[in-house]
Short mmCIF file of C-alpha atoms in Angstrom, two decimals:
data_model
loop_
_atom_site.label_atom_id
_atom_site.label_comp_id
_atom_site.label_asym_id
_atom_site.label_seq_id
_atom_site.Cartn_x
_atom_site.Cartn_y
_atom_site.Cartn_z
CA MET U 1 87.53 83.79 127.02
CA SER U 2 85.16 80.85 127.28
CA ALA U 3 86.43 79.55 123.95
CA VAL U 4 89.99 79.85 125.18
CA ARG U 5 89.21 77.99 128.38
CA ARG U 6 87.44 75.19 126.50
CA ALA U 7 90.39 74.75 124.17
CA ALA U 8 93.04 74.93 126.88
CA GLY U 9 94.47 71.93 128.60
CA ARG U 10 93.66 69.32 125.97
CA SER U 11 96.70 67.15 125.43
CA GLN U 12 94.75 65.00 122.94
CA PRO U 13 92.47 67.44 121.08
CA ASP U 14 91.52 64.93 118.39
CA ARG U 15 90.00 62.36 120.75
CA MET U 16 86.47 61.40 119.67
CA THR U 17 83.59 60.65 121.98
CA THR U 18 81.39 57.59 121.64
CA ASN U 19 78.41 59.75 120.65
CA SER U 20 80.16 61.32 117.65
CA PRO U 21 77.98 61.46 114.53
CA ARG U 22 78.77 59.12 111.68
CA ASN U 23 78.63 61.79 108.98
CA PRO U 24 82.29 62.46 107.96
CA VAL U 25 81.68 66.21 107.68
CA SER U 26 80.05 66.32 111.10
CA ARG U 27 82.88 64.28 112.59
CA LEU U 28 85.42 66.67 111.11
CA ILE U 29 83.57 69.71 112.46
CA ASP U 30 83.30 68.09 115.89
CA ARG U 31 86.99 67.29 115.77
CA LEU U 32 87.85 70.88 114.89
CA ARG U 33 85.64 72.17 117.72
CA HIS U 34 87.79 70.23 120.18
CA ARG U 35 91.10 71.22 118.64
CA ALA U 36 92.86 74.38 119.87
CA ARG U 37 94.82 76.85 117.82
CA PRO U 38 97.22 79.30 119.53
CA ASN U 39 96.27 82.91 118.94
CA HIS U 40 99.41 84.81 117.92
CA TRP U 41 100.19 87.26 115.13
CA SER U 42 103.06 85.17 113.71
CA PHE U 43 100.63 82.44 112.67
CA LEU U 44 98.93 84.86 110.27
CA PHE U 45 101.77 84.74 107.74
CA GLY U 46 100.56 81.33 106.61
CA VAL U 47 97.09 82.72 105.85
CA ILE U 48 98.62 85.56 103.81
CA SER U 49 100.67 83.04 101.82
CA LEU U 50 97.61 80.87 101.19
CA ALA U 51 95.57 83.88 100.02
CA CYS U 52 98.30 84.99 97.60
CA LEU U 53 98.66 81.46 96.28
CA SER U 54 94.91 81.28 95.69
CA VAL U 55 94.97 84.57 93.76
CA LEU U 56 97.86 83.26 91.68
CA VAL U 57 96.08 80.01 90.85
CA VAL U 58 92.77 81.67 89.91
CA THR U 59 94.26 84.48 87.83
CA GLY U 60 96.85 82.14 86.32
CA PHE U 61 94.18 79.74 85.11
CA VAL U 62 92.35 82.55 83.30
CA LEU U 63 95.57 83.97 81.85
CA MET U 64 96.51 80.50 80.62
CA LEU U 65 93.44 80.56 78.35
CA LEU U 66 94.43 83.92 76.83
CA TYR U 67 98.22 83.68 76.59
CA ASP U 68 100.02 82.22 73.55
CA PRO U 69 103.47 80.81 74.53
CA SER U 70 104.93 80.94 71.04
CA SER U 71 108.18 82.47 69.75
CA ALA U 72 106.80 82.71 66.19
CA LEU U 73 107.06 86.24 64.80
CA VAL U 74 103.98 88.25 63.80
CA ARG U 75 103.12 91.84 62.94
CA TYR U 76 101.27 93.60 65.73
CA ARG U 77 97.76 94.72 64.70
CA GLY U 78 96.39 95.58 68.12
CA SER U 79 95.09 98.79 69.64
CA TYR U 80 98.39 100.23 70.90
CA PRO U 81 99.39 102.70 68.15
CA LEU U 82 103.10 103.06 69.01
CA LEU U 83 103.76 99.36 68.33
CA ARG U 84 101.36 98.81 65.44
CA GLY U 85 103.17 97.11 62.56
CA VAL U 86 106.20 96.17 64.69
CA GLU U 87 107.45 92.59 64.38
CA MET U 88 107.21 90.68 67.65
CA SER U 89 106.63 87.21 69.06
CA ARG U 90 103.12 85.83 69.40
CA ALA U 91 103.77 85.69 73.16
CA TYR U 92 104.38 89.42 73.39
CA ALA U 93 101.44 90.17 71.08
CA SER U 94 99.12 88.07 73.25
CA THR U 95 100.43 89.84 76.38
CA LEU U 96 99.63 93.19 74.82
CA SER U 97 96.19 91.92 73.84
CA ILE U 98 95.50 90.76 77.39
CA SER U 99 96.65 94.08 78.82
CA LEU U 100 94.99 96.49 76.39
CA ASP U 101 92.21 94.70 74.49
CA VAL U 102 90.68 92.05 76.76
CA PRO U 103 88.16 93.55 79.24
CA GLY U 104 89.61 93.09 82.73
CA GLY U 105 92.77 91.57 81.29
CA LEU U 106 95.09 94.19 82.75
CA LEU U 107 93.50 93.68 86.17
CA LEU U 108 94.15 89.95 85.90
CA ARG U 109 97.77 90.44 84.86
CA GLN U 110 98.51 92.94 87.59
CA ALA U 111 96.74 90.89 90.29
CA HIS U 112 98.79 87.90 89.20
CA HIS U 113 102.00 89.93 89.34
CA TRP U 114 101.28 91.62 92.68
CA ALA U 115 100.37 88.29 94.28
CA ALA U 116 103.64 86.86 92.93
CA LEU U 117 105.51 89.69 94.69
CA VAL U 118 103.68 89.42 98.03
CA LEU U 119 103.84 85.61 98.28
CA PRO U 120 107.64 85.27 98.63
CA ALA U 121 107.63 88.15 101.14
CA SER U 122 105.10 86.35 103.35
CA LEU U 123 107.02 83.08 103.03
CA LEU U 124 110.26 84.81 104.03
CA LEU U 125 108.59 86.33 107.08
CA GLN U 126 107.17 82.92 107.92
CA LEU U 127 110.64 81.36 107.63
CA VAL U 128 112.22 84.07 109.78
CA SER U 129 109.58 83.86 112.52
CA THR U 130 109.79 80.06 112.50
CA PHE U 131 113.57 80.14 112.78
CA PHE U 132 113.93 82.70 115.56
CA THR U 133 111.26 81.06 117.74
CA GLY U 134 112.57 77.52 117.26
CA ALA U 135 109.33 76.26 115.73
CA PHE U 136 111.38 73.98 113.43
CA ARG U 137 112.55 71.69 116.23
CA ARG U 138 111.48 68.09 116.64
CA PRO U 139 108.91 66.94 115.61
CA ARG U 140 108.54 69.70 112.97
CA GLN U 141 111.82 69.44 111.08
CA TRP U 142 110.14 68.26 107.88
CA ILE U 143 107.54 71.02 108.11
CA TRP U 144 110.45 73.46 107.98
CA VAL U 145 111.91 71.64 104.96
CA LEU U 146 108.53 71.79 103.19
CA LEU U 147 108.21 75.51 103.98
CA PHE U 148 111.66 76.22 102.55
CA GLY U 149 110.86 74.01 99.55
CA ALA U 150 107.73 76.09 98.97
CA TYR U 151 109.87 79.23 98.96
CA VAL U 152 112.26 77.73 96.38
CA LEU U 153 109.34 76.68 94.17
CA VAL U 154 107.93 80.21 94.40
CA LEU U 155 111.30 81.52 93.18
CA VAL U 156 111.22 79.09 90.26
CA SER U 157 107.62 79.97 89.43
CA GLY U 158 108.32 83.70 89.60
CA TRP U 159 111.48 83.44 87.50
CA SER U 160 109.76 81.41 84.79
CA GLY U 161 106.80 83.82 84.73
CA TYR U 162 109.14 86.82 84.53
CA GLY U 163 110.24 85.85 81.02
CA LEU U 164 106.86 84.88 79.56
CA PRO U 165 105.74 88.36 78.37
CA ASP U 166 108.79 88.39 76.04
CA ASP U 167 109.20 92.14 76.36
CA ASN U 168 112.59 93.82 76.26
CA LEU U 169 112.89 93.79 80.07
CA SER U 170 112.33 90.04 80.38
CA GLY U 171 114.59 89.45 77.35
CA THR U 172 117.43 91.23 79.16
CA GLY U 173 116.94 88.94 82.16
CA LEU U 174 116.98 85.84 79.96
CA ARG U 175 120.24 87.02 78.37
CA ILE U 176 121.79 87.15 81.85
CA VAL U 177 120.54 83.64 82.61
CA GLN U 178 122.03 82.34 79.37
CA GLY U 179 125.39 83.93 80.18
CA VAL U 180 125.44 82.35 83.63
CA MET U 181 124.61 78.93 82.18
CA LEU U 182 127.34 79.19 79.55
CA GLY U 183 129.88 79.96 82.29
CA ILE U 184 129.29 76.62 84.04
CA PRO U 185 132.13 74.23 83.12
CA LEU U 186 131.48 70.82 81.55
CA ILE U 187 127.69 71.08 81.38
CA GLY U 188 127.15 74.77 80.62
CA THR U 189 126.72 74.50 76.86
CA TRP U 190 124.57 71.37 77.11
CA LEU U 191 122.40 72.96 79.80
CA THR U 192 121.94 76.12 77.73
CA TRP U 193 120.84 74.18 74.66
CA LEU U 194 118.51 72.09 76.82
CA ILE U 195 116.80 75.11 78.38
CA PHE U 196 116.82 77.43 75.38
CA GLY U 197 116.43 74.80 72.69
CA GLY U 198 119.17 76.29 70.49
CA GLU U 199 120.66 79.70 69.88
CA PHE U 200 119.10 82.56 71.84
CA PRO U 201 116.17 82.92 72.14
CA GLY U 202 115.44 79.45 70.77
CA ARG U 203 112.33 77.90 72.26
CA ILE U 204 112.81 79.38 75.71
CA LEU U 205 109.23 80.70 75.93
CA GLU U 206 107.73 77.26 75.37
CA HIS U 207 110.07 75.75 77.96
CA LEU U 208 109.43 78.52 80.49
CA TYR U 209 105.70 78.08 80.01
CA PHE U 210 105.98 74.39 80.88
CA ILE U 211 108.08 75.20 83.96
CA HIS U 212 105.61 77.92 84.94
CA LEU U 213 102.77 75.41 84.88
CA LEU U 214 104.67 72.57 86.53
CA ALA U 215 106.23 74.49 89.44
CA PRO U 216 102.91 75.86 90.82
CA ALA U 217 101.32 72.42 90.52
CA VAL U 218 104.13 70.92 92.61
CA LEU U 219 103.87 73.91 94.97
CA VAL U 220 100.17 73.28 95.58
CA MET U 221 100.84 69.61 96.35
CA LEU U 222 103.69 70.55 98.68
CA VAL U 223 101.49 73.07 100.52
CA ALA U 224 98.78 70.40 100.87
CA VAL U 225 101.29 67.97 102.41
CA ARG U 226 102.54 70.66 104.78
CA LEU U 227 98.99 71.55 105.86
CA ARG U 228 98.34 67.87 106.48
CA LEU U 229 101.43 67.52 108.67
CA THR U 230 100.54 70.74 110.51
CA PHE U 231 97.05 69.40 111.18
CA VAL U 232 98.27 66.01 112.40
CA GLN U 233 100.90 67.42 114.74
CA LYS U 234 100.21 69.64 117.71
CA PRO U 235 100.82 73.33 116.89
CA PRO U 236 103.58 75.10 118.85
CA GLN U 237 102.74 77.93 121.23
CA PHE U 238 104.52 80.64 123.18
CA ALA U 239 104.98 80.15 126.90
CA GLY U 240 102.41 81.70 129.17
CA PRO U 241 100.05 81.00 132.08
CA GLY U 242 98.66 77.48 131.86
CA ARG U 243 100.74 76.56 128.82
CA THR U 244 102.94 73.50 128.97
CA GLU U 245 104.52 71.05 126.56
CA ASP U 246 101.46 68.79 126.91
CA ASN U 247 98.55 71.14 126.26
CA ILE U 248 97.41 73.90 123.91
CA VAL U 249 95.88 77.19 125.00
CA GLY U 250 94.06 79.06 122.27
CA LEU U 251 90.90 79.32 120.25
CA PRO U 252 88.95 76.34 118.92
CA VAL U 253 89.78 75.77 115.25
CA TRP U 254 86.05 75.75 114.47
CA PRO U 255 84.48 78.24 114.36
CA ALA U 256 86.65 80.90 116.07
CA ALA U 257 90.10 80.35 114.50
CA ALA U 258 88.59 79.39 111.14
CA ALA U 259 86.51 82.59 111.04
CA ARG U 260 89.56 84.73 111.80
CA ALA U 261 91.62 82.96 109.16
CA ALA U 262 88.84 83.29 106.58
CA GLY U 263 88.50 86.99 107.32
CA GLN U 264 92.22 87.59 106.89
CA PHE U 265 92.22 85.43 103.74
CA PHE U 266 89.59 87.56 102.02
CA ILE U 267 91.13 90.81 103.27
CA THR U 268 94.50 89.80 101.82
CA ALA U 269 92.97 88.77 98.50
CA GLY U 270 91.01 92.03 98.42
CA VAL U 271 94.11 94.12 99.09
CA VAL U 272 95.98 92.34 96.28
CA VAL U 273 93.12 93.01 93.85
CA LEU U 274 92.94 96.63 95.03
CA MET U 275 96.67 97.02 94.37
CA ALA U 276 96.15 95.55 90.91
CA ALA U 277 93.36 98.05 90.20
CA THR U 278 95.26 101.14 91.38
CA LEU U 279 99.03 100.47 91.04
CA THR U 280 100.57 99.86 87.64
CA ILE U 281 103.15 97.11 87.43
CA SER U 282 104.98 95.59 84.47
CA PRO U 283 103.76 97.99 81.74
CA VAL U 284 104.98 95.75 78.91
CA TRP U 285 103.74 98.15 76.23
CA LEU U 286 106.43 100.64 77.32
CA TYR U 287 109.31 98.18 77.06
CA GLY U 288 108.78 96.99 73.52
CA PRO U 289 109.40 93.48 72.17
CA SER U 290 112.41 91.45 73.22
CA SER U 291 115.50 91.96 71.09
CA SER U 292 118.66 89.88 71.21
CA GLY U 293 120.74 92.94 70.32
CA ASN U 294 119.27 95.37 72.87
CA ALA U 295 119.31 95.56 76.65
CA TYR U 296 116.79 97.56 78.67
CA ALA U 297 118.58 100.33 80.60
CA GLY U 298 118.11 100.07 84.36
CA SER U 299 116.58 96.62 84.08
CA GLN U 300 115.93 94.93 87.40
CA PRO U 301 114.63 91.46 88.27
CA ASP U 302 111.67 91.06 90.58
CA TRP U 303 112.75 91.73 94.15
CA TYR U 304 112.76 88.10 95.30
CA THR U 305 115.48 87.10 92.78
CA ALA U 306 117.58 90.25 93.19
CA PHE U 307 119.91 88.46 95.62
CA LEU U 308 120.99 86.11 92.81
CA ASP U 309 121.88 89.06 90.59
CA GLY U 310 123.62 90.71 93.53
CA ALA U 311 125.83 87.66 94.10
CA LEU U 312 127.12 87.99 90.52
CA ARG U 313 127.76 91.70 90.87
CA LEU U 314 129.88 91.41 94.01
CA VAL U 315 132.45 89.06 92.47
CA PRO U 316 135.41 90.96 90.96
CA PRO U 317 135.60 90.64 87.16
CA GLY U 318 138.30 88.61 85.48
CA TRP U 319 138.32 85.77 87.98
CA GLU U 320 139.22 82.90 85.68
CA ILE U 321 141.65 80.01 85.85
CA PHE U 322 142.75 77.52 83.22
CA TRP U 323 142.70 73.97 84.56
CA LEU U 324 142.36 70.54 82.95
CA GLY U 325 142.25 72.10 79.53
CA ARG U 326 139.25 74.26 80.37
CA THR U 327 138.60 77.82 81.47
CA TRP U 328 136.89 77.96 84.87
CA THR U 329 135.00 81.24 85.35
CA LEU U 330 135.15 81.81 89.11
CA ALA U 331 133.05 84.97 88.75
CA ILE U 332 130.12 82.64 88.10
CA LEU U 333 131.10 79.45 89.94
CA ILE U 334 131.79 81.14 93.29
CA PRO U 335 128.39 82.93 93.52
CA LEU U 336 126.57 79.74 92.50
CA ALA U 337 128.49 77.68 95.06
CA VAL U 338 127.92 80.23 97.85
CA ILE U 339 124.17 80.47 97.16
CA LEU U 340 123.87 76.67 96.97
CA LEU U 341 125.73 76.28 100.27
CA PHE U 342 123.57 78.95 101.91
CA PHE U 343 120.35 77.29 100.75
CA THR U 344 121.59 73.88 101.91
CA LEU U 345 122.42 75.20 105.37
CA VAL U 346 119.01 76.87 105.69
CA ALA U 347 117.13 73.73 104.59
CA THR U 348 119.05 71.36 106.87
CA TYR U 349 119.47 73.65 109.89
CA PRO U 350 116.90 71.84 112.12
CA PHE U 351 118.81 68.59 111.70
CA LEU U 352 122.19 70.29 112.18
CA GLU U 353 121.08 72.01 115.40
CA GLY U 354 119.61 68.80 116.78
CA TRP U 355 122.76 66.87 115.93
CA ILE U 356 125.16 69.46 117.38
CA SER U 357 123.14 70.03 120.58
CA GLY U 358 122.23 66.37 121.00
CA ASP U 359 118.62 67.41 121.66
CA ARG U 360 116.22 64.58 120.78
CA ARG U 361 113.22 65.85 122.76
CA GLU U 362 109.95 67.06 121.29
CA HIS U 363 109.37 70.79 121.71
CA HIS U 364 105.89 72.34 121.69
CA LEU U 365 106.76 75.62 123.47
CA LEU U 366 108.41 78.30 121.36
CA ASP U 367 111.58 80.10 122.40
CA ARG U 368 112.06 83.80 122.95
CA PRO U 369 114.92 84.76 120.60
CA ARG U 370 116.87 86.37 123.46
CA ASN U 371 117.01 83.04 125.28
CA THR U 372 118.82 81.32 122.38
CA PRO U 373 121.73 83.69 121.64
CA THR U 374 123.62 81.38 119.30
CA ARG U 375 120.63 80.60 117.09
CA THR U 376 119.54 84.24 117.09
CA GLY U 377 123.05 85.35 116.17
CA LEU U 378 123.18 82.87 113.30
CA GLY U 379 119.77 84.03 112.09
CA VAL U 380 120.78 87.70 112.15
CA ALA U 381 124.00 86.82 110.30
CA GLY U 382 122.00 84.99 107.63
CA VAL U 383 119.56 87.87 107.26
CA THR U 384 122.50 90.29 106.93
CA PHE U 385 124.04 88.09 104.23
CA TYR U 386 120.76 87.93 102.28
CA ILE U 387 120.02 91.66 102.56
CA THR U 388 123.53 92.54 101.38
CA LEU U 389 123.12 90.39 98.26
CA TRP U 390 119.68 91.89 97.72
CA LEU U 391 121.05 95.44 97.91
CA ALA U 392 123.84 94.52 95.50
CA GLY U 393 121.21 93.41 92.99
CA GLY U 394 119.97 97.01 92.81
CA ALA U 395 123.36 98.69 93.12
CA ASP U 396 122.99 100.53 89.80
CA VAL U 397 119.62 101.98 90.79
CA ILE U 398 120.94 102.94 94.24
CA ALA U 399 123.95 104.63 92.65
CA THR U 400 121.87 106.69 90.23
CA GLN U 401 119.14 107.62 92.70
CA PHE U 402 121.49 108.65 95.51
CA ARG U 403 124.21 110.00 93.19
CA VAL U 404 127.01 107.84 94.56
CA SER U 405 129.79 106.01 92.76
CA PHE U 406 128.71 102.62 91.46
CA GLU U 407 132.21 101.17 91.85
CA GLY U 408 132.49 102.59 95.38
CA LEU U 409 129.12 101.10 96.32
CA ILE U 410 130.14 97.68 95.01
CA TRP U 411 133.40 97.78 96.99
CA PHE U 412 131.47 98.80 100.11
CA LEU U 413 129.03 95.91 99.70
CA ARG U 414 131.93 93.50 99.16
CA GLY U 415 133.27 94.54 102.55
CA VAL U 416 129.82 94.15 104.11
CA ILE U 417 129.31 90.66 102.66
CA LEU U 418 132.60 89.54 104.25
CA LEU U 419 132.50 91.37 107.58
CA GLY U 420 128.77 92.01 108.05
CA PRO U 421 127.59 88.48 108.97
CA PRO U 422 130.22 87.79 111.68
CA VAL U 423 129.79 91.28 113.14
CA ALA U 424 126.00 90.87 113.10
CA TYR U 425 126.39 87.49 114.83
CA LEU U 426 128.51 88.91 117.64
CA VAL U 427 126.30 91.97 118.13
CA ALA U 428 123.09 89.90 118.16
CA ARG U 429 124.55 87.49 120.74
CA GLN U 430 125.58 90.38 122.98
CA VAL U 431 122.16 91.98 122.67
CA CYS U 432 120.55 88.66 123.67
CA TYR U 433 122.75 88.38 126.76
CA THR U 434 121.96 91.98 127.67
CA LEU U 435 118.23 91.35 127.37
CA GLN U 436 118.58 88.19 129.47
CA HIS U 437 120.27 90.23 132.18
CA ALA U 438 117.44 92.79 132.03
CA ASP U 439 114.86 90.00 132.38
CA ARG U 440 116.72 88.56 135.36
CA GLU U 441 116.77 91.98 137.03
CA ARG U 442 113.03 92.40 136.47
CA LEU U 443 112.35 88.98 137.95
CA LEU U 444 114.45 89.73 141.03
CA HIS U 445 113.46 93.36 141.66
CA GLY U 446 110.26 93.94 139.68
CA ALA U 447 109.47 96.44 136.93
CA GLU U 448 110.58 100.06 137.01
CA SER U 449 107.73 102.31 138.12
CA GLY U 450 109.04 105.58 136.68
CA ARG U 451 108.56 107.35 140.06
CA ILE U 452 111.44 108.93 141.93
CA VAL U 453 111.06 108.98 145.73
CA ARG U 454 113.24 110.97 148.10
CA GLN U 455 114.33 109.14 151.22
CA PRO U 456 114.51 110.72 154.69
CA SER U 457 118.29 110.55 154.43
CA GLY U 458 118.18 112.77 151.36
CA GLY U 459 118.84 110.08 148.73
CA TYR U 460 116.60 109.22 145.82
CA ILE U 461 115.31 105.81 144.82
CA GLU U 462 112.96 104.46 142.22
CA PRO U 463 110.49 101.98 143.74
CA HIS U 464 109.83 98.92 141.61
CA GLN U 465 106.45 97.37 140.96
CA PRO U 466 105.92 93.63 141.36
CA LEU U 467 105.35 91.68 138.16
CA SER U 468 102.10 89.91 137.45
CA ALA U 469 102.01 86.12 137.28
CA ARG U 470 101.71 86.30 133.48
CA GLN U 471 104.73 88.58 133.16
CA ARG U 472 106.82 86.37 135.43
CA ARG U 473 105.79 83.31 133.44
CA VAL U 474 106.80 84.91 130.13
CA LEU U 475 110.12 86.22 131.45
CA ASP U 476 111.02 82.95 133.14
CA SER U 477 110.04 80.69 130.21
CA GLY U 478 113.05 79.25 128.44
CA ARG U 479 115.43 81.45 130.45
CA PRO U 480 118.83 79.81 130.92
CA LYS U 481 119.14 78.57 134.47
CA PRO U 482 122.34 79.24 136.43
CA PRO U 483 124.46 76.12 137.01
CA SER U 484 123.68 74.30 140.23
CA GLN U 485 126.29 74.49 142.98
CA PRO U 486 127.82 71.24 144.23
CA PRO U 487 126.72 70.26 147.69
CA ALA U 488 128.97 71.42 150.54
CA ARG U 489 131.03 68.75 152.20
#
């Protein structure tokens, strides 16, 4: 509590005293001692993301020294007997060697893969918590843009790494990507030859390898810029006793908040390594080498790109028009346009909300989602839209596992993608208004005690308990105020 009290109430936490040491490291430590960090569980998503990114960078650097990104064909002479003598690319042969012949190689591969699966999940949770609490508002609009940009770069990095093993599963995914590119009018053929370097498979592995190295490098720089902006600006906090727009109540960054973050960092990295040591993922030796004439049955992309596959599956087949002397494949153009529009709206939402509401103030107190029904409704609608696309990406697996009709499932998801978001928006708004009414009743009459008392007249009542100052502060923070009445004449 003493640390919290020292950190609270400092509107300018970075102010230096005249007796500050001249050593830059000592000045930084002294600055961090006088800087507060709010203590809330939602801030831990950033630490999880940083830990996963660190695991990816370390394991990726080692794998880079062992992997051969070449499409040249060789005869496999490794230790796996079922593939010995089979013709395959040098990339697939090196992946098998890493997995089965290099000591600790399989652990490295699986740690790299598990971290690549956990990182987009933590970024999505960070985006969702930031959106519903209004942490993207001025002056943090560009921090939101950088966070969303980090998510997009993670998608690019994961997609490019998905195809590098050159097994039959990744080859099936690359075939789908080539088909989508060819369906783009005007530039589709040119784009396909640029990415693939010729007829399938061309030089796609070499190009993917370059993308897989470039995207994480840009991601690291983007994360560094975002951390810098987060450090320069005052962190947002939830409303509570003693918390205002001008101060910060929390733990000092050094050593309390830093120790907690370091502990969670190493716990997250340890859990990822433990998953890699105990849970098998991407057993490339079972899939066999990539073949342009074969498709892996039941093939699925990694979960974070399943929504892209789902968008293609929900469009009815045969949607084509002939215009300007060209065939326009709407079954590809419409999903691409919808996803692009959705991403654009998500990235620019802080600026759109500020422009529509006319709010130009700086906000350092976070909102309770129930107190912003429109924003919460839009967020729930967006989440519903994303989850529906994600489920559509695994429609074939859902149909086989639950023994339902694949065509019936697709038609059901088409209805959900059209009606689900507006229905979710209306329901979420109504829930927010209901919760606001419940908060107003608690402020006026207190909390329910759970005791039933019989009155002398024979009736029964439930006495209410008065709320504490902290509870009243939380319930009253950001609550819409009733309109003021005009003065009586």
